[in-house]
Coordinates of C-alpha atoms (C1' of nucleotides) and ligand atoms in Angstrom, one line a residue:
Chain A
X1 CA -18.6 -35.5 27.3
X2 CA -18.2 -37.0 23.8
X3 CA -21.7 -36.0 23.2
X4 CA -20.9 -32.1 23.7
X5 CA -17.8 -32.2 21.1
X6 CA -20.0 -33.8 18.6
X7 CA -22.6 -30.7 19.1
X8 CA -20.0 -28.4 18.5
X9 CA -19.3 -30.2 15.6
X10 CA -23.0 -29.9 14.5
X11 CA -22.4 -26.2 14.8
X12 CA -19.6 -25.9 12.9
X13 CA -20.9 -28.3 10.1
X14 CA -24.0 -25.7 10.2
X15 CA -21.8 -23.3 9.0
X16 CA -20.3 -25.1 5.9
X17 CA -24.2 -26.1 4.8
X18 CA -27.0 -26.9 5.7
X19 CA -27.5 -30.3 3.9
X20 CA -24.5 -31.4 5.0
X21 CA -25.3 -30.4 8.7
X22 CA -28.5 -31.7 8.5
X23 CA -26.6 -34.9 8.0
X24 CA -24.8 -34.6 10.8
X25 CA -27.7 -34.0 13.0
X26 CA -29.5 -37.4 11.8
X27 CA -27.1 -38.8 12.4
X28 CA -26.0 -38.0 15.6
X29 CA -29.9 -38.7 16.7
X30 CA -29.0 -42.2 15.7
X31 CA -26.1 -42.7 17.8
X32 CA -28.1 -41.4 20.8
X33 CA -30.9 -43.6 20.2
X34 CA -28.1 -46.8 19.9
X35 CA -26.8 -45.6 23.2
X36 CA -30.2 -45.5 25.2
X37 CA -30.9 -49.0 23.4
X38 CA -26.9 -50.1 24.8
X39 CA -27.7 -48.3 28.1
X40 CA -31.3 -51.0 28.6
X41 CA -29.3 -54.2 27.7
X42 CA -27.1 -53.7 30.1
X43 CA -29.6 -53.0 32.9
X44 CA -30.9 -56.6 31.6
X45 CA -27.5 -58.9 31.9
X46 CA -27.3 -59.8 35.5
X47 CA -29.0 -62.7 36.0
X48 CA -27.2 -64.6 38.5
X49 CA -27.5 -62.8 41.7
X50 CA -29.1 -62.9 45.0
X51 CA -32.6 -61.8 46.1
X52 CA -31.0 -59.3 48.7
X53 CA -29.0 -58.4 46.3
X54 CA -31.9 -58.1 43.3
X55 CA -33.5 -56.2 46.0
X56 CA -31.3 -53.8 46.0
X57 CA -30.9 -53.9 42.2
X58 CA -33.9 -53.7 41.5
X59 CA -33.9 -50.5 43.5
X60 CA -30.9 -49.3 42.3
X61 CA -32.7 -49.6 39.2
X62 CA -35.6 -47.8 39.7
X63 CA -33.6 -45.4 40.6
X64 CA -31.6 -45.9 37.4
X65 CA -34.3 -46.4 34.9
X66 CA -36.1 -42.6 36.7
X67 CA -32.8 -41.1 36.1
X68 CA -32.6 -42.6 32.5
X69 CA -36.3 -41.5 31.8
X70 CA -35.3 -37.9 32.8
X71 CA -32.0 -37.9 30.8
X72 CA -33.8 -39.6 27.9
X73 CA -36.5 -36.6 28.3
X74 CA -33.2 -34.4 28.6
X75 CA -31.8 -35.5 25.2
X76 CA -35.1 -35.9 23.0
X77 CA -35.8 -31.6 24.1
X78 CA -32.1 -31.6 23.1
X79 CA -32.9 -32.7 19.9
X80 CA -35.6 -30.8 18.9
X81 CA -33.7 -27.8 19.8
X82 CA -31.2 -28.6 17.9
X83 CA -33.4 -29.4 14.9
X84 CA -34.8 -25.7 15.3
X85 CA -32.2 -24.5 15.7
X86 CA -30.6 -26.2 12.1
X87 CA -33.5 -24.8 10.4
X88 CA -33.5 -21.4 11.7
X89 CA -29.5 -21.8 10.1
X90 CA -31.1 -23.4 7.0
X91 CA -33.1 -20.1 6.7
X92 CA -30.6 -17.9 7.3
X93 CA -27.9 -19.9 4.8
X94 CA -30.6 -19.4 1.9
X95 CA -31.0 -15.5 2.6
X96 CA -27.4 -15.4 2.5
X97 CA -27.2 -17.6 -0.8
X98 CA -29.4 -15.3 -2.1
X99 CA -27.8 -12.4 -0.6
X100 CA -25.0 -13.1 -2.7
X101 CA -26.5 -14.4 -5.7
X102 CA -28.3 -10.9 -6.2
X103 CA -24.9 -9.1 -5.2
X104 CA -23.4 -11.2 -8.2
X105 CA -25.5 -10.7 -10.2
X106 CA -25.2 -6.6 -10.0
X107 CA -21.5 -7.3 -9.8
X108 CA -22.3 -8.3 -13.5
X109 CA -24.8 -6.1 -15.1
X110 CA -22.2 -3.4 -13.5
X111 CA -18.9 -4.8 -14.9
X112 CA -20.7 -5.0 -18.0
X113 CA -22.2 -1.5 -18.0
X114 CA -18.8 -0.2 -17.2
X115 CA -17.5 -1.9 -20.0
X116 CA -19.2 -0.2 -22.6
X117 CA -19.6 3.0 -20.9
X118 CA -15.6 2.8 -20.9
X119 CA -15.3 2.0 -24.7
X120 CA -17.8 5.1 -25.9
X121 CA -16.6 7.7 -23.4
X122 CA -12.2 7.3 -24.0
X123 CA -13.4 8.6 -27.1
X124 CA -15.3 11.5 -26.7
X125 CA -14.7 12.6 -23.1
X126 CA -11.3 12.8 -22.0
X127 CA -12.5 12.9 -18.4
X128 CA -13.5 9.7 -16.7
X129 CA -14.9 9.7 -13.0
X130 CA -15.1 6.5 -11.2
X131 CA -16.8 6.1 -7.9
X132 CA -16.4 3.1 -6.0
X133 CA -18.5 3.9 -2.4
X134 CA -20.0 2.0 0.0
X135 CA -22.8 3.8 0.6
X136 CA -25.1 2.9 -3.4
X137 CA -26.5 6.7 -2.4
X138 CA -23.5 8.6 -2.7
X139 CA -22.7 10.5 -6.1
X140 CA -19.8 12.5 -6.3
X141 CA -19.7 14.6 -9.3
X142 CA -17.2 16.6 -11.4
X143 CA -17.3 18.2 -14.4
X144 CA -18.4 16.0 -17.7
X145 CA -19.2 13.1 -15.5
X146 CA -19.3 10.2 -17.6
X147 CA -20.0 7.6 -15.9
X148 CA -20.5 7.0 -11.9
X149 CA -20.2 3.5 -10.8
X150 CA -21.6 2.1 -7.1
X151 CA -20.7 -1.2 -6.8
X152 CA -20.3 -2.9 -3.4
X153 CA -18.1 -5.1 -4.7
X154 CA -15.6 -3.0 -6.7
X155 CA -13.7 -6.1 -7.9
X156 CA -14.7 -6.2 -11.5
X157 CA -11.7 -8.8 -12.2
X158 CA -11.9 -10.7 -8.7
X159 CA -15.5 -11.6 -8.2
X160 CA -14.3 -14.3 -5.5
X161 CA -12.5 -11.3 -3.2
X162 CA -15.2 -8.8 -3.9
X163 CA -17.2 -12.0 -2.4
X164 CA -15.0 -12.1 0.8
X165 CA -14.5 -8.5 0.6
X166 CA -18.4 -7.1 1.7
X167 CA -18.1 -6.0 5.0
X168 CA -15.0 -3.8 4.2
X169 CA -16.8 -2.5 1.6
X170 CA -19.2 -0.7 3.3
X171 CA -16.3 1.9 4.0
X172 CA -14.2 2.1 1.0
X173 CA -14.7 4.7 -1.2
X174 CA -12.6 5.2 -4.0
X175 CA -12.2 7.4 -6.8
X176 CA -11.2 7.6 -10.1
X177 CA -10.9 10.6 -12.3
X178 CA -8.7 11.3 -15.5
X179 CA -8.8 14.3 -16.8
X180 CA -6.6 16.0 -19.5
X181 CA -4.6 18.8 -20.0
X182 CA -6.7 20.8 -22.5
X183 CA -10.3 20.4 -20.4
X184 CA -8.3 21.0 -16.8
X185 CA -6.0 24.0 -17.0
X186 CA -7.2 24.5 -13.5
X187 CA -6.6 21.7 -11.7
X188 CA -3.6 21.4 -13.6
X189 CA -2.6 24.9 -12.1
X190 CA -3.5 22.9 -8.6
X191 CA -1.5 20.1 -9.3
X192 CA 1.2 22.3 -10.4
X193 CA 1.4 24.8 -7.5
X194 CA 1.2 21.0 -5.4
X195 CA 4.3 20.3 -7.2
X196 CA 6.0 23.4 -6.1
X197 CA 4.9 23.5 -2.9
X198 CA 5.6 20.0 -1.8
X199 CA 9.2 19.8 -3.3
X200 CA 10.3 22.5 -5.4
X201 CA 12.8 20.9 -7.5
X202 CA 10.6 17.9 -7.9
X203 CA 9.7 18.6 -11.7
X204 CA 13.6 19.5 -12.3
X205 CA 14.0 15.8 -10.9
X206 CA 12.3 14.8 -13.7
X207 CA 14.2 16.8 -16.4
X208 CA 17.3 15.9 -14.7
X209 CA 18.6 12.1 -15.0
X210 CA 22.0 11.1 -14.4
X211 CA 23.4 9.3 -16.4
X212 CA 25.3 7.4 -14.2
X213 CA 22.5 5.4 -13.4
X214 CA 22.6 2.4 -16.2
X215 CA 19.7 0.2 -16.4
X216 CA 20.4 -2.8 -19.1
X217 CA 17.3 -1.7 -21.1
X218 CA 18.3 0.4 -23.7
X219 CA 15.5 3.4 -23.0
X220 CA 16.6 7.3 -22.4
X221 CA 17.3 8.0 -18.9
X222 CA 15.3 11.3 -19.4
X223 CA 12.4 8.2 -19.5
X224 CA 13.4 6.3 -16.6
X225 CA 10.5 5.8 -14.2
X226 CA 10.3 7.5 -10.9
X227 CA 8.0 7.1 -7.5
X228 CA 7.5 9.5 -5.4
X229 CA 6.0 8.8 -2.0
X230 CA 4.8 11.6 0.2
X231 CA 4.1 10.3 3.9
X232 CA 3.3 12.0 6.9
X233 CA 6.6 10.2 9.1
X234 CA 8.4 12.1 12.4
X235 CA 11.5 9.9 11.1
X236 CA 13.9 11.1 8.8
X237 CA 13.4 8.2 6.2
X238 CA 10.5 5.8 5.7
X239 CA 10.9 2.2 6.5
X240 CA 10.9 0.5 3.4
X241 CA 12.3 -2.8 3.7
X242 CA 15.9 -1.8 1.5
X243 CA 19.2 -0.7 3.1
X244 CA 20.3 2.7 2.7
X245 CA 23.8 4.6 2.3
X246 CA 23.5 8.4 2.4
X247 CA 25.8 9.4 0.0
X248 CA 25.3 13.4 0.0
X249 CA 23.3 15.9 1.7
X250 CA 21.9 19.1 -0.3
X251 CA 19.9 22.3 0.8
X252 CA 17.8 23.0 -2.0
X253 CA 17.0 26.6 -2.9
X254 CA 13.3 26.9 -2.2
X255 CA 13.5 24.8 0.5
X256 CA 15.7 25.3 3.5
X257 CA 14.9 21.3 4.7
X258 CA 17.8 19.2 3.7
X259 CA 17.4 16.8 1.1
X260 CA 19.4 13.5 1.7
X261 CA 20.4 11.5 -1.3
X262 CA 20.7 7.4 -0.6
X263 CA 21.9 4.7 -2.3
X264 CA 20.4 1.0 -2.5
X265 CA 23.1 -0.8 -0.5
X266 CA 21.0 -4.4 -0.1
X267 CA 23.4 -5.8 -3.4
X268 CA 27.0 -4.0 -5.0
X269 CA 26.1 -2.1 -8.0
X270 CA 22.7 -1.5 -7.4
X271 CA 21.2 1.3 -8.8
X272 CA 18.4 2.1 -6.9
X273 CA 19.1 5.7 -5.6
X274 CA 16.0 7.4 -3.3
X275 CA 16.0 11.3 -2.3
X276 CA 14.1 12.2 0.8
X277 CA 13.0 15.5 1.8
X278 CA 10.5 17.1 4.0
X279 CA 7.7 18.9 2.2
X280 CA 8.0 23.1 2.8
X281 CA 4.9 23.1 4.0
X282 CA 4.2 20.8 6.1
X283 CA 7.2 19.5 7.9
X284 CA 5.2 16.2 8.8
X285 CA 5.5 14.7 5.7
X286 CA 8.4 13.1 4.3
X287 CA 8.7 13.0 0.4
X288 CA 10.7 10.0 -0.7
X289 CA 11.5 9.9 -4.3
X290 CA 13.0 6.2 -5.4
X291 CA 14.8 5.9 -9.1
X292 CA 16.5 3.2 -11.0
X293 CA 16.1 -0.7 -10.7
X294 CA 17.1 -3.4 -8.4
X295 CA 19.9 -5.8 -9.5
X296 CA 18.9 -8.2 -6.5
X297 CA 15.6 -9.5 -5.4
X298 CA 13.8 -7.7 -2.7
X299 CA 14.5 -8.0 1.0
X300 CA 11.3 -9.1 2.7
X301 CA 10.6 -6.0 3.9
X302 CA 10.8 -4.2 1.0
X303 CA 7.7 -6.3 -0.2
X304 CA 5.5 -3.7 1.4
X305 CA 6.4 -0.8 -0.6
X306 CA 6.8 -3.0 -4.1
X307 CA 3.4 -3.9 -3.2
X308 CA 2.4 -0.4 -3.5
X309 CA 4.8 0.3 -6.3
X310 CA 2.9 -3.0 -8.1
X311 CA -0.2 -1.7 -7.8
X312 CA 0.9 2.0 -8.8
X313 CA 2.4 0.5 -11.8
X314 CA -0.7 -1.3 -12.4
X315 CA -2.3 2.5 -12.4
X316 CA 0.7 3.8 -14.7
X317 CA 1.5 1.6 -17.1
X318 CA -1.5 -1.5 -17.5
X319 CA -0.3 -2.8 -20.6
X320 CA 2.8 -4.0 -18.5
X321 CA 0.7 -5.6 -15.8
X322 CA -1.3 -6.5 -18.0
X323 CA 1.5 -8.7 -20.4
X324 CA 2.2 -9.7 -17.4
X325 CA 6.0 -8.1 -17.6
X326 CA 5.7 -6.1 -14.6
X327 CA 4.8 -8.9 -12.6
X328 CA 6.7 -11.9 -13.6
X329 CA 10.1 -9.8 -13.6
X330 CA 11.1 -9.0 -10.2
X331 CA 13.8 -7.0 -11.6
X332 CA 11.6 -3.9 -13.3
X333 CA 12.4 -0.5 -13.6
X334 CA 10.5 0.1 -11.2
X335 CA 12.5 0.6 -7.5
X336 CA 9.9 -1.4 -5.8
X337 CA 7.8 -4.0 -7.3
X338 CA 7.4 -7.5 -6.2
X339 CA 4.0 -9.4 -6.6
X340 CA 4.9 -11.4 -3.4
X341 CA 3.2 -8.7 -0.5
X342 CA 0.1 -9.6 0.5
X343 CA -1.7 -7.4 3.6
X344 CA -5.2 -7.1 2.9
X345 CA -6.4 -4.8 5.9
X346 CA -7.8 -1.3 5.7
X347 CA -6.2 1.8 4.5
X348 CA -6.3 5.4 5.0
X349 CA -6.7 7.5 2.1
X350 CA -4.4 8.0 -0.7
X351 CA -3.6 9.4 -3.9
X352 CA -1.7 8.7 -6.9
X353 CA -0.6 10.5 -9.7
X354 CA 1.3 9.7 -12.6
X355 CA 2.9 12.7 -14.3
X356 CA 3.4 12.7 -17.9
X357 CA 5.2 15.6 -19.1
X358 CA 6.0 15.2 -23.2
X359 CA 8.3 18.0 -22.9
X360 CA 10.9 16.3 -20.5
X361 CA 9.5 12.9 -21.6
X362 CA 9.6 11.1 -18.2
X363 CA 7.3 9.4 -16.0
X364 CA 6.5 10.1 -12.4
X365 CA 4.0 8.5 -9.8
X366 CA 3.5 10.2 -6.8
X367 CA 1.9 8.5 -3.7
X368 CA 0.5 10.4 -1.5
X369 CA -0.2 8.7 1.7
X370 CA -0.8 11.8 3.4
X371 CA -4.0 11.3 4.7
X372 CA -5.0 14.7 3.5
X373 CA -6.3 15.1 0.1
X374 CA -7.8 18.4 0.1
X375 CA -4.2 19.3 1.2
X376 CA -2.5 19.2 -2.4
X377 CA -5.0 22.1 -3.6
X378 CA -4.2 24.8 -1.4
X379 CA -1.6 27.3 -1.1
X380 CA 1.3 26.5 1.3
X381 CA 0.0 29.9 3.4
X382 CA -3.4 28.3 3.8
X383 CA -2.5 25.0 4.1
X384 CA -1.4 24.6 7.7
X385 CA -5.1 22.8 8.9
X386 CA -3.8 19.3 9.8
X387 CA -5.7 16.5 10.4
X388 CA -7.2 15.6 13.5
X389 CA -4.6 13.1 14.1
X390 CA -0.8 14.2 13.4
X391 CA -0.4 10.6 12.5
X392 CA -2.9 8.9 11.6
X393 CA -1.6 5.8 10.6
X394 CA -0.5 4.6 14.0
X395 CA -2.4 1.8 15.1
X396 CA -4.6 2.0 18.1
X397 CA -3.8 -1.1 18.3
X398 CA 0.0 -1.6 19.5
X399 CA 0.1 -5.2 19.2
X400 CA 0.4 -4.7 15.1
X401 CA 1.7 -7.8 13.2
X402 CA 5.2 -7.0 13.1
X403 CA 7.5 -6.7 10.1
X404 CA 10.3 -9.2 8.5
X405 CA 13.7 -7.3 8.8
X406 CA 12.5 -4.5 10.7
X407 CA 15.5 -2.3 9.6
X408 CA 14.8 1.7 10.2
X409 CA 17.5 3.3 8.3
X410 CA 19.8 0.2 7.2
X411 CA 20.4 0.4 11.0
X412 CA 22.0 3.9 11.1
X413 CA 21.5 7.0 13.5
X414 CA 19.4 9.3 12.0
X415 CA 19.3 11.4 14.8
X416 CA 21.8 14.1 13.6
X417 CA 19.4 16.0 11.3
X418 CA 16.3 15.3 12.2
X419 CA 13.3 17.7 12.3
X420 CA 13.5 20.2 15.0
X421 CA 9.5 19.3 16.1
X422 CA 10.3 16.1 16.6
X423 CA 13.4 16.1 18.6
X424 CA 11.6 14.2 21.5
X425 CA 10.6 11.4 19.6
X426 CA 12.3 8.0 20.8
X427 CA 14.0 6.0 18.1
X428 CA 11.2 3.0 18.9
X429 CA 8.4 5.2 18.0
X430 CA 9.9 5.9 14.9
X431 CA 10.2 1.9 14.1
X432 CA 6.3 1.5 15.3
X433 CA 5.2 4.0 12.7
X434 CA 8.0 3.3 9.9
X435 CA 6.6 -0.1 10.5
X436 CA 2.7 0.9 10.3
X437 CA 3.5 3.5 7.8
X438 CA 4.6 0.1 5.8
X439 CA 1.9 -1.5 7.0
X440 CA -0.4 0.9 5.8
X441 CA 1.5 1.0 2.2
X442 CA 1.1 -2.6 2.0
X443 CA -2.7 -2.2 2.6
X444 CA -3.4 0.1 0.2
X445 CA -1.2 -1.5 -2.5
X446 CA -2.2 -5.0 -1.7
X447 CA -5.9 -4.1 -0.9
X448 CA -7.6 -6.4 -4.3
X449 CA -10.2 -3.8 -4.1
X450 CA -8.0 -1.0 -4.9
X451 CA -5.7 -2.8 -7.7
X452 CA -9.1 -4.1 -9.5
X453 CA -10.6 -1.0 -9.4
X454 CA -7.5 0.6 -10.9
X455 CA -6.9 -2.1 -13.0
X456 CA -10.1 -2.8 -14.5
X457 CA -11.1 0.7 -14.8
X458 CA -8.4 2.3 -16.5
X459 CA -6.7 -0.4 -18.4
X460 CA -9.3 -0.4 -21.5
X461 CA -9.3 3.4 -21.0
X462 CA -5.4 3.9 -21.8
X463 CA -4.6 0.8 -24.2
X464 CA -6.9 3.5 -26.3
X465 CA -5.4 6.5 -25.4
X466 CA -1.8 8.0 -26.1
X467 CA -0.3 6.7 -23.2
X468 CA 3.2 5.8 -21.6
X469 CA 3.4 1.6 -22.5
X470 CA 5.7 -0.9 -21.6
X471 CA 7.4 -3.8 -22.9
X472 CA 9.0 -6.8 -22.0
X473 CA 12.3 -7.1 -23.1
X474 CA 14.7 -10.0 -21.5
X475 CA 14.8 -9.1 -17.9
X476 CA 14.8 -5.1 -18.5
X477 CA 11.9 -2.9 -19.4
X478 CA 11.3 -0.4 -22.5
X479 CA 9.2 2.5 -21.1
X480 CA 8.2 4.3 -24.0
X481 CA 5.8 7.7 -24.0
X482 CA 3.2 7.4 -27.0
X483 CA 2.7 10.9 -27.4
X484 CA 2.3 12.7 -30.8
X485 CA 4.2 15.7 -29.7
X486 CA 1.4 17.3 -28.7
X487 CA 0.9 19.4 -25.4
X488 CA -2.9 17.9 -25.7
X489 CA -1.1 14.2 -24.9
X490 CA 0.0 15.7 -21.3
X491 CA -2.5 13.4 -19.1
X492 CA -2.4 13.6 -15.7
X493 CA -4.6 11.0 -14.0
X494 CA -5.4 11.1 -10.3
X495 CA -6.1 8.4 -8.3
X496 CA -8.1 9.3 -4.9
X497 CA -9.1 6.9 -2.1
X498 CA -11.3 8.8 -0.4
X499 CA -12.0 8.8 3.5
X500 CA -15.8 7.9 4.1
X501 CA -17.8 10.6 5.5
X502 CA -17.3 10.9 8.9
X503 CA -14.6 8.3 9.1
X504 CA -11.8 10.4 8.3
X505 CA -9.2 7.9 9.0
X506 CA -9.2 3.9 9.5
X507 CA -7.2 2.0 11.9
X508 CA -5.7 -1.2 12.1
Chain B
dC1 C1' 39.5 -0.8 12.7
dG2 C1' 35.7 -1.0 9.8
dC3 C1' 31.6 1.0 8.4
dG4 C1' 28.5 4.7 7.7
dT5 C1' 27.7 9.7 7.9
dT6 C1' 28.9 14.4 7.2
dT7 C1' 30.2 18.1 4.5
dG8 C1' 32.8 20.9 1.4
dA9 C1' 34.3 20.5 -3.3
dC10 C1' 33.5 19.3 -7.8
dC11 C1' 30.9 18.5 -12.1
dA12 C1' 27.2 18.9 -15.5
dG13 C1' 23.0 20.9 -17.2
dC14 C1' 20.5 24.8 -18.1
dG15 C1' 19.1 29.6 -18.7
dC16 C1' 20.4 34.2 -19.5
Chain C
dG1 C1' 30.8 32.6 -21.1
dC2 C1' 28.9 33.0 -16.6
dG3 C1' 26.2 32.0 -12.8
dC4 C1' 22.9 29.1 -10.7
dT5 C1' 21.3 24.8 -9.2
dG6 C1' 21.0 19.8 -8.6
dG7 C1' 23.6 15.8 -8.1
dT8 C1' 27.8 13.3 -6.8
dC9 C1' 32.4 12.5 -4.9
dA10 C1' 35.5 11.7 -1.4
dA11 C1' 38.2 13.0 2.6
dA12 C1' 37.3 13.8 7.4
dC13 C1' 34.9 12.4 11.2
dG14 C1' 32.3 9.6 14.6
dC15 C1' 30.7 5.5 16.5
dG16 C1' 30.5 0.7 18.0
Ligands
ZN1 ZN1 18.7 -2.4 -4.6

DNA sequence: CGCGTTTGACCAGCGC
DNA sequence: GCGCTGGTCAAACGCG
């Protein structure tokens, strides 16, 4: 019936608002009253007919006018259910309204409270600690706390997505410490023995830079930016949207795992080189380390892990992001960075770290996407506890939204050296996690929660601070350090998305 | 046959 | 200068 479809439409008006819905309703109690008033006249015109005939009519019609009573009763109760039931929406659309107005309005006082706690405490307290939980109770606490933040809507720059954002909210929990070399010997010591654990010659990867590697900007090469992604992966190479030639195969010497040294092959002459090698310790994750700069714009694929380098960069080097040079030039020194990935979904935990080293001068992120935080502190001898899942980012759901290019290796056979514990794997499982893997790099990267946190929170902080900056030049990139000289200059920030208690891991 | 991988050789940087 | 190590080259090889 046309009368149904015109409820539904009610409902759905309900939704938008209330007034207008309300409308709607009058309306539509108009059009019913028309039709019982059509329905009478017509029981009216026949006036030429016999008296069998009108007999029978006027039976028929009794009959008819019963049945019209009852379906008149029918559509007045109708009615008045309906009209409760628009006013029992009304209610609920103003607690919502108001739900949000006072979730605004904290989203205010809070942006503004971290704005000044920001601006007193980059000057005296080199350690910043930002919390960003769902649950308001939750205080995590470090040394020197300056200033802890619980905001459900950890947006500070996007107040419409922290709008659309509150139910994920409830389990994000992200944190945000910087600390400096001079206050943290310790944790540098952590970080440190991470560093050697994980990949031993990763810090000589950042003294050594070959100068074969040209990027048009005229910076050092010892300066050239790196990104180092460490991902729990069975395969021998993450799927990251770009195709790959292996162009040499090393054993390093604290490490008897290969590393495998790739070139980008999507364009001639680009660049782009990535070295992948399995951590010593745990021979589930897959450190990728990506250098030099596209000459060619991004295959879609590769959208996925720019997103994450984007939003990395937007850690590392703000000033960029924020001139707007990072973004607008999708050819950056950066291997991956495109602004055109969006995959808002959940994410498992990560960390990022940007390495700034004055006395080799170069700049490193490192993402870890290893689900395992707590991992990075401990000695490789202790460190063998995994997590409850091997692989945590495979979806439980195996109807996941599927990839553009879906390329696992620029289409090669990977087979040859691939980890011994992982010899049964089928080539297919290996594309469904490469592909979540992606997936779940796209979500953390692309995830406006976690870029205007990061933003917001640590772009007044360094523009302050001796800090790495970079500038727009043409279509290349300057990265400069802005140390003194000093050994006091050697930040390391850390960026930690935290699992929510009891929710180790999220799935798609 | 073309393309990509493998793998030993080679080169450069660094420390002693 | 020598040895060590990381990074790259290129001929050989394998696969479709
Ligand atoms: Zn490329």
């Amino acid at each position: 019936m046309g009368k149904e479809e015109r409820m539904t439409q009610i409902d759905l008006s309900l939704n938008l608002g209330s007034q207008n819905g309300k409308e709607l309703v009058e309306e539509e109690a108009e059009q019913v009253v028309e039709e019982l008033e059509v329905d009478d006249q017509e029981g009216q015109e026949n006036p030429a007919c016999g008296s069998e005939e009108r007999k029978e009519r006027r039976e028929e019609e009794k009959d008819a006018s019963a049945g019209k009573f009852l379906q008149e009763n029918l559509r007045t109760e109708e009615l008045s259910v309906l009209q409760m039931e628009m006013d029992r929406m009304k209610e609920e659309n103003k607690l919502l309204r108001k739900v949000v107005e006072e979730t605004m309005k904290d989203y205010r006082s809070l942006q503004m409270k971290l704005a000044v706690v920001q601006q007193n405490d980059t000057r005296k307290d080199p350690q910043i600690f930002l919390s960003l939980h769902g649950d308001a109770n939750t205080i995590q606490g470090t040394r020197d706390v300056s200033e802890v933040v619980h905001d459900k809507n950890p947006a500070p720059l996007l107040p419409s997505e922290a709008k659309n954002g509150e139910d994920e909210d409830e389990e994000l929990e992200l944190s945000l410490s910087m600390q400096t070399h001079a206050h943290q010997h310790g944790r540098d010591d952590n970080t440190k023995e991470e560093n050697r654990g994980l990949e031993p010659e990763q810090n000589n990867l950042v003294k050594k830079e070959s100068d074969g590697i040209t990027n048009s900007s005229p910076e050092p090469p010892s300066k050239k930016a790196r990104i180092t992604v460490r991902a729990r992966c069975p395969a021998p190479t993450i799927y990251d949207g770009c195709q790959w030639r292996k162009y040499g195969q090393k054993i390093a010497k604290r490490n008897p795992c290969p590393r495998a040294y790739y070139r980008c092959m999507v364009a001639p002459g680009c660049p782009v080189k990535k070295q992948v090698q399995r951590c010593l310790e745990d021979m589930s994750i897959l450190i990728t380390t990506y250098e030099g700069t596209h000459n060619h714009p991004l295959p879609t694929g590769a959208c996925t892990m720019a997103s994450m380098a984007s939003a990395a960069a937007t850690f590392v080097w703000p000033s960029a992001v924020n001139s707007g040079s990072i973004i607008n030039d999708g050819r950056t020194p950066i291997p991956y960075c495109n602004p055109h990935s969006i995959s808002p979904s959940l994410h498992s935990s990560t960390t990022i770290k940007n390495i700034i080293d004055p006395r080799n001068q170069s700049n490193q992120i490192v993402v870890d996407l290893t689900n395992n935080p707590q991992q990075q502190f401990r000695l490789p001898s202790s460190s063998h506890s995994r997590p409850e899942l091997a692989y945590p980012w495979i979806p439980t759901n195996p109807s996941c939204k599927t990839t553009a290019g879906a390329i696992v290796n620029g289409g090669h056979d990977f087979s040859a050296h691939q980890s011994p514990s992982f010899q049964g794997m089928d080539k297919r499982d290996w594309k469904v996690e490469e592909k979540s893997l992606s997936d779940n790099v796209s979500a953390i990267a692309s995830d406006p929660k976690f870029r205007a946190a990061v933003a917001a929170a640590i772009t007044s902080f360094i523009s302050t601070r001796d800090s790495p900056t970079v500038q727009s030049k043409g279509s290349s990139l300057i990265l400069r350090d802005g140390e003194g000289g000093g050994n006091s200059s050697s930040n390391k920030w850390l960026l930690e998305s935290l699992p929510s208690c009891g929710k180790p891991y999220w799935h798609f």
